[in-house]
Short mmCIF file of C-alpha atoms and ligand atoms in Angstrom, two decimals:
data_model
loop_
_atom_site.label_atom_id
_atom_site.label_comp_id
_atom_site.label_asym_id
_atom_site.label_seq_id
_atom_site.Cartn_x
_atom_site.Cartn_y
_atom_site.Cartn_z
CA MET A 1 -0.04 0.00 0.09
CA LYS A 2 2.88 2.19 1.09
CA SER A 3 4.70 1.91 -2.12
CA LYS A 4 1.48 2.06 -4.54
CA TYR A 5 1.44 5.36 -2.75
CA ASN A 6 4.54 6.79 -2.88
CA SER A 7 4.85 5.64 -6.97
CA LEU A 8 1.75 7.83 -7.62
CA LEU A 9 3.42 10.42 -5.18
CA PHE A 10 6.56 10.70 -7.25
CA LYS A 11 4.23 10.34 -10.66
CA PHE A 12 2.56 13.43 -9.80
CA PHE A 13 5.42 15.06 -8.99
CA ILE A 14 7.37 14.17 -12.51
CA HIS A 15 4.13 15.51 -14.18
CA VAL A 16 3.76 18.78 -12.54
CA THR A 17 7.67 19.52 -12.66
CA ALA A 18 8.44 18.11 -16.29
CA LEU A 19 5.19 20.33 -17.50
CA VAL A 20 5.41 23.48 -15.05
CA LEU A 21 9.18 23.96 -16.38
CA ILE A 22 8.12 23.62 -19.95
CA PHE A 23 5.19 26.11 -20.11
CA ASN A 24 6.95 28.37 -18.28
CA GLN A 25 9.85 28.46 -20.44
CA TYR A 26 7.67 29.20 -23.14
CA TYR A 27 5.90 31.66 -21.46
CA LEU A 28 9.35 33.52 -20.65
CA ALA A 29 9.97 33.33 -24.62
CA ILE A 30 6.60 34.21 -25.69
CA THR A 31 6.89 37.46 -23.21
CA ASP A 32 10.27 38.49 -24.21
CA GLN A 33 11.47 37.73 -20.70
CA ILE A 34 14.19 34.73 -21.67
CA GLY A 35 17.03 37.35 -22.83
CA GLY A 36 18.33 38.43 -26.46
CA ASP A 37 18.15 34.92 -28.27
CA PRO A 38 14.47 33.45 -27.78
CA VAL A 39 14.95 30.34 -29.85
CA GLN A 40 18.57 29.53 -29.16
CA ALA A 41 17.09 29.90 -25.46
CA ILE A 42 14.51 27.48 -25.66
CA ILE A 43 16.48 25.03 -28.06
CA HIS A 44 18.84 24.85 -25.35
CA PHE A 45 16.11 24.06 -22.51
CA THR A 46 14.76 21.47 -24.53
CA GLY A 47 17.99 19.78 -25.45
CA ILE A 48 19.48 19.75 -21.84
CA GLY A 49 15.77 19.18 -20.40
CA ALA A 50 15.54 16.11 -22.74
CA LEU A 51 18.98 14.55 -21.86
CA ASN A 52 18.71 15.30 -18.04
CA LEU A 53 15.33 13.13 -18.41
CA LEU A 54 17.00 10.47 -19.98
CA ILE A 55 20.14 10.51 -17.47
CA ILE A 56 17.27 10.67 -14.63
CA THR A 57 15.39 7.25 -16.45
CA LEU A 58 18.67 5.51 -16.22
CA CYS A 59 19.28 6.54 -13.03
CA ILE A 60 16.07 4.86 -12.07
CA SER A 61 16.98 1.03 -11.95
CA PRO A 62 20.73 1.40 -10.23
CA LEU A 63 18.96 3.86 -7.63
CA ALA A 64 15.70 1.46 -6.62
CA LYS A 65 18.27 -1.76 -6.52
CA TYR A 66 20.30 0.63 -3.88
CA ALA A 67 17.67 1.89 -2.09
CA LYS A 68 15.32 -1.29 -2.32
CA GLN A 69 12.61 1.18 -3.26
CA SER A 70 11.29 -1.16 -6.00
CA TRP A 71 8.35 1.17 -6.36
CA LEU A 72 10.78 3.49 -8.17
CA MET A 73 10.98 1.28 -11.35
CA LYS A 74 7.07 1.94 -12.38
CA SER A 75 8.22 5.57 -13.19
CA ARG A 76 10.60 4.59 -15.84
CA ARG A 77 8.00 4.72 -18.18
CA LEU A 78 6.49 8.14 -17.87
CA LEU A 79 10.04 9.48 -17.22
CA GLY A 80 10.85 7.94 -20.65
CA ILE A 81 7.43 9.83 -22.39
CA TYR A 82 8.39 13.02 -20.82
CA THR A 83 12.55 12.76 -22.35
CA PHE A 84 10.53 11.98 -25.56
CA ILE A 85 8.14 15.25 -25.33
CA TYR A 86 11.13 17.32 -24.76
CA ALA A 87 13.37 15.99 -27.07
CA LEU A 88 9.97 16.60 -29.52
CA CYS A 89 9.54 20.33 -28.70
CA HIS A 90 13.86 20.54 -29.27
CA ILE A 91 13.27 19.36 -32.94
CA LEU A 92 10.47 21.67 -33.66
CA ASN A 93 11.66 24.23 -32.54
CA PHE A 94 15.04 23.69 -34.47
CA TRP A 95 12.65 23.06 -37.51
CA ALA A 96 10.23 25.88 -36.94
CA PHE A 97 12.43 28.66 -36.02
CA GLU A 98 15.77 27.97 -37.57
CA ILE A 99 15.19 26.30 -40.59
CA GLN A 100 11.78 27.57 -41.13
CA PHE A 101 9.94 24.13 -41.71
CA ASN A 102 12.52 23.55 -44.81
CA ILE A 103 12.58 19.62 -45.12
CA ALA A 104 15.07 20.55 -48.31
CA LEU A 105 17.29 22.14 -45.46
CA PHE A 106 17.15 19.66 -43.31
CA ILE A 107 18.24 16.76 -44.96
CA THR A 108 21.49 19.45 -45.80
CA GLU A 109 21.80 19.78 -41.91
CA VAL A 110 21.48 15.64 -41.36
CA PHE A 111 24.06 15.18 -43.68
CA GLU A 112 26.46 17.82 -43.61
CA ARG A 113 26.37 18.08 -39.91
CA PRO A 114 27.23 15.03 -37.84
CA TYR A 115 26.17 16.63 -34.63
CA ILE A 116 22.40 17.21 -36.20
CA THR A 117 22.79 13.28 -38.04
CA LEU A 118 23.45 11.96 -34.34
CA GLY A 119 20.69 14.17 -32.91
CA LEU A 120 18.40 12.48 -35.27
CA LEU A 121 19.78 8.97 -34.58
CA SER A 122 19.23 9.37 -31.13
CA PHE A 123 15.43 11.03 -31.65
CA ILE A 124 14.49 8.04 -33.80
CA VAL A 125 15.63 5.74 -31.18
CA LEU A 126 13.52 7.59 -28.53
CA LEU A 127 10.26 7.81 -31.09
CA VAL A 128 10.40 3.62 -31.12
CA LEU A 129 10.84 3.27 -27.12
CA THR A 130 8.26 5.59 -26.67
CA LEU A 131 5.92 4.03 -29.53
CA THR A 132 6.25 0.67 -27.98
CA SER A 133 6.02 1.34 -24.08
CA LEU A 134 2.98 0.29 -24.29
CA ASN A 135 1.93 -2.52 -21.82
CA LYS A 136 0.02 -3.99 -24.59
CA ILE A 137 2.87 -4.00 -26.89
CA GLN A 138 5.37 -5.13 -24.37
CA ARG A 139 3.31 -8.59 -23.54
CA LYS A 140 2.93 -9.06 -27.46
CA MET A 141 6.66 -8.40 -28.37
CA GLY A 142 7.44 -10.82 -25.40
CA ARG A 143 11.64 -10.91 -25.00
CA LYS A 144 11.87 -9.07 -28.43
CA TRP A 145 10.63 -5.88 -26.05
CA GLN A 146 13.65 -5.86 -23.81
CA THR A 147 16.16 -6.41 -26.77
CA LEU A 148 14.45 -3.25 -28.18
CA HIS A 149 14.61 -1.36 -25.33
CA ASN A 150 18.29 -1.93 -24.56
CA PHE A 151 18.41 0.53 -27.39
CA VAL A 152 18.36 3.56 -24.84
CA TYR A 153 21.74 3.26 -23.91
CA LEU A 154 22.65 4.07 -27.85
CA ALA A 155 20.38 6.79 -27.58
CA VAL A 156 21.90 8.18 -24.39
CA ILE A 157 24.93 7.95 -26.09
CA LEU A 158 24.01 9.50 -29.03
CA ALA A 159 23.11 12.34 -27.61
CA ALA A 160 25.66 12.92 -25.17
CA ILE A 161 27.85 13.36 -28.73
CA HIS A 162 25.34 15.42 -30.02
CA PHE A 163 25.49 17.79 -27.19
CA TYR A 164 29.54 17.80 -26.89
CA TRP A 165 29.45 18.50 -31.15
CA SER A 166 26.97 21.37 -30.90
CA SER A 167 28.56 23.37 -28.41
CA LYS A 168 31.03 25.50 -30.04
CA SER A 169 33.30 26.39 -27.11
CA GLU A 170 31.92 25.91 -23.82
CA LEU A 171 33.08 21.76 -23.43
CA ILE A 172 32.86 21.56 -19.77
CA GLU A 173 29.25 21.05 -19.32
CA PRO A 174 29.14 18.28 -22.48
CA ILE A 175 32.74 16.07 -20.72
CA ILE A 176 30.12 16.40 -17.68
CA TYR A 177 27.38 14.71 -19.46
CA ILE A 178 29.75 12.17 -21.12
CA CYS A 179 31.14 11.21 -17.99
CA ILE A 180 27.81 10.99 -16.72
CA THR A 181 26.47 8.93 -19.15
CA LEU A 182 29.82 6.82 -18.94
CA MET A 183 29.36 6.29 -15.22
CA LEU A 184 25.84 4.77 -15.62
CA LEU A 185 26.97 2.64 -18.66
CA MET A 186 29.40 1.35 -16.48
CA PHE A 187 26.56 0.36 -13.55
CA ARG A 188 25.58 -2.25 -16.72
CA HIS A 189 28.68 -3.70 -16.83
CA LYS A 190 27.72 -7.21 -15.96
CA LYS A 191 24.77 -6.79 -18.34
CA PHE A 192 27.06 -5.76 -21.28
CA LYS A 193 29.08 -8.78 -20.05
CA ARG A 194 26.67 -11.11 -20.16
CA TRP A 195 25.13 -9.80 -23.73
CA LEU A 196 29.17 -10.82 -25.06
CA ALA A 197 29.14 -14.01 -23.54
CA GLN A 198 26.08 -15.03 -25.68
CA LYS A 199 27.23 -13.35 -28.64
C1 HEM B 1 16.72 15.38 -35.34
C2 HEM B 1 17.32 15.35 -34.44
C3 HEM B 1 17.90 16.57 -33.13
C4 HEM B 1 18.20 18.10 -33.94
C5 HEM B 1 18.04 18.63 -35.28
C6 HEM B 1 18.89 18.97 -33.01
C7 HEM B 1 19.38 20.43 -32.73
C8 HEM B 1 19.85 20.94 -32.02
C9 HEM B 1 20.73 22.43 -32.11
C10 HEM B 1 20.24 23.24 -33.51
C11 HEM B 1 21.16 22.62 -31.08
C12 HEM B 1 21.75 24.11 -31.01
C13 HEM B 1 23.55 23.73 -31.53
C14 HEM B 1 23.98 25.33 -31.11
O1 HEM B 1 24.11 26.02 -30.04
O2 HEM B 1 23.97 26.07 -31.78
C15 HEM B 1 21.03 21.48 -30.47
C16 HEM B 1 21.84 21.24 -29.08
C17 HEM B 1 21.49 20.60 -28.18
N1 HEM B 1 20.28 19.06 -28.50
FE1 HEM B 1 19.56 19.04 -30.01
N2 HEM B 1 18.72 18.34 -31.57
C18 HEM B 1 18.12 16.88 -32.16
C19 HEM B 1 18.18 15.98 -31.32
C20 HEM B 1 18.65 15.99 -29.74
C21 HEM B 1 18.46 14.97 -29.11
C22 HEM B 1 17.37 13.61 -29.14
C23 HEM B 1 18.60 15.37 -27.81
C24 HEM B 1 18.62 14.85 -26.59
C25 HEM B 1 17.82 13.47 -26.28
C26 HEM B 1 19.36 16.39 -27.80
C27 HEM B 1 20.21 17.07 -26.99
C28 HEM B 1 20.65 18.26 -27.34
C29 HEM B 1 21.30 19.02 -26.04
C30 HEM B 1 22.00 18.64 -24.83
C31 HEM B 1 21.82 20.44 -26.89
C32 HEM B 1 23.05 21.31 -26.05
C33 HEM B 1 22.06 22.86 -25.62
C34 HEM B 1 22.66 23.88 -25.55
O3 HEM B 1 23.55 23.97 -25.19
O4 HEM B 1 22.69 24.65 -26.66
N3 HEM B 1 19.09 17.04 -29.05
N4 HEM B 1 20.40 20.84 -30.83
#
């Protein structure tokens, strides 16, 4: 009973925090309270937001094990969905305000700028994981579902490198994110060893 209550409370917290932060950011941008370059500020906020949410999602499993709080595991899907929503806003902002919905220009950017290529690949993985996150689909896919959802590790690696390559001068922040990503992957070293042994 207590764990059900904790899980509901935590999910409520995730909804409120994710929604309030993003709506507040758009409100500040629309009312011109966000500095000289609102488009850049929004792209930054949604990009960092998506990466933070992805990293928090990946922290849940080691945290739940360490703190022996299994109810935390139930929040992973919700965090994953908000990761996708933030990433979608990030791309839509880029598409609308930086390249004015020009599909040809978008394709050129994907081929000419490696950081955009990685961002797109990371987004495609997030899209597939979100579309297959429903319980019904999970049941239908059986064991294949877990194999597919292991691609979340690829998504976070691609997103961290996308951040690093997108930075023109300030490299400390993206390097910190790459280190956090590597640490999260290290927590899973036993899992990766098992995969290699199976091959
Ligand atoms: C097609 C997909 C994507 C496109 C076109 C895109 C585009 C961009 C652009 C234009 C920037 C700003 C670069 C600059 O400072 O000039 C950026 C930064 C960033 N993106 Fe993406 N992105 C994509 C996918 C993603 C995804 C999936 C994530 C995370 C899961 C992500 C996370 C970030 C982060 C963390 C930054 C750095 C924010 C900053 O410091 O400005 N991006 N992206």
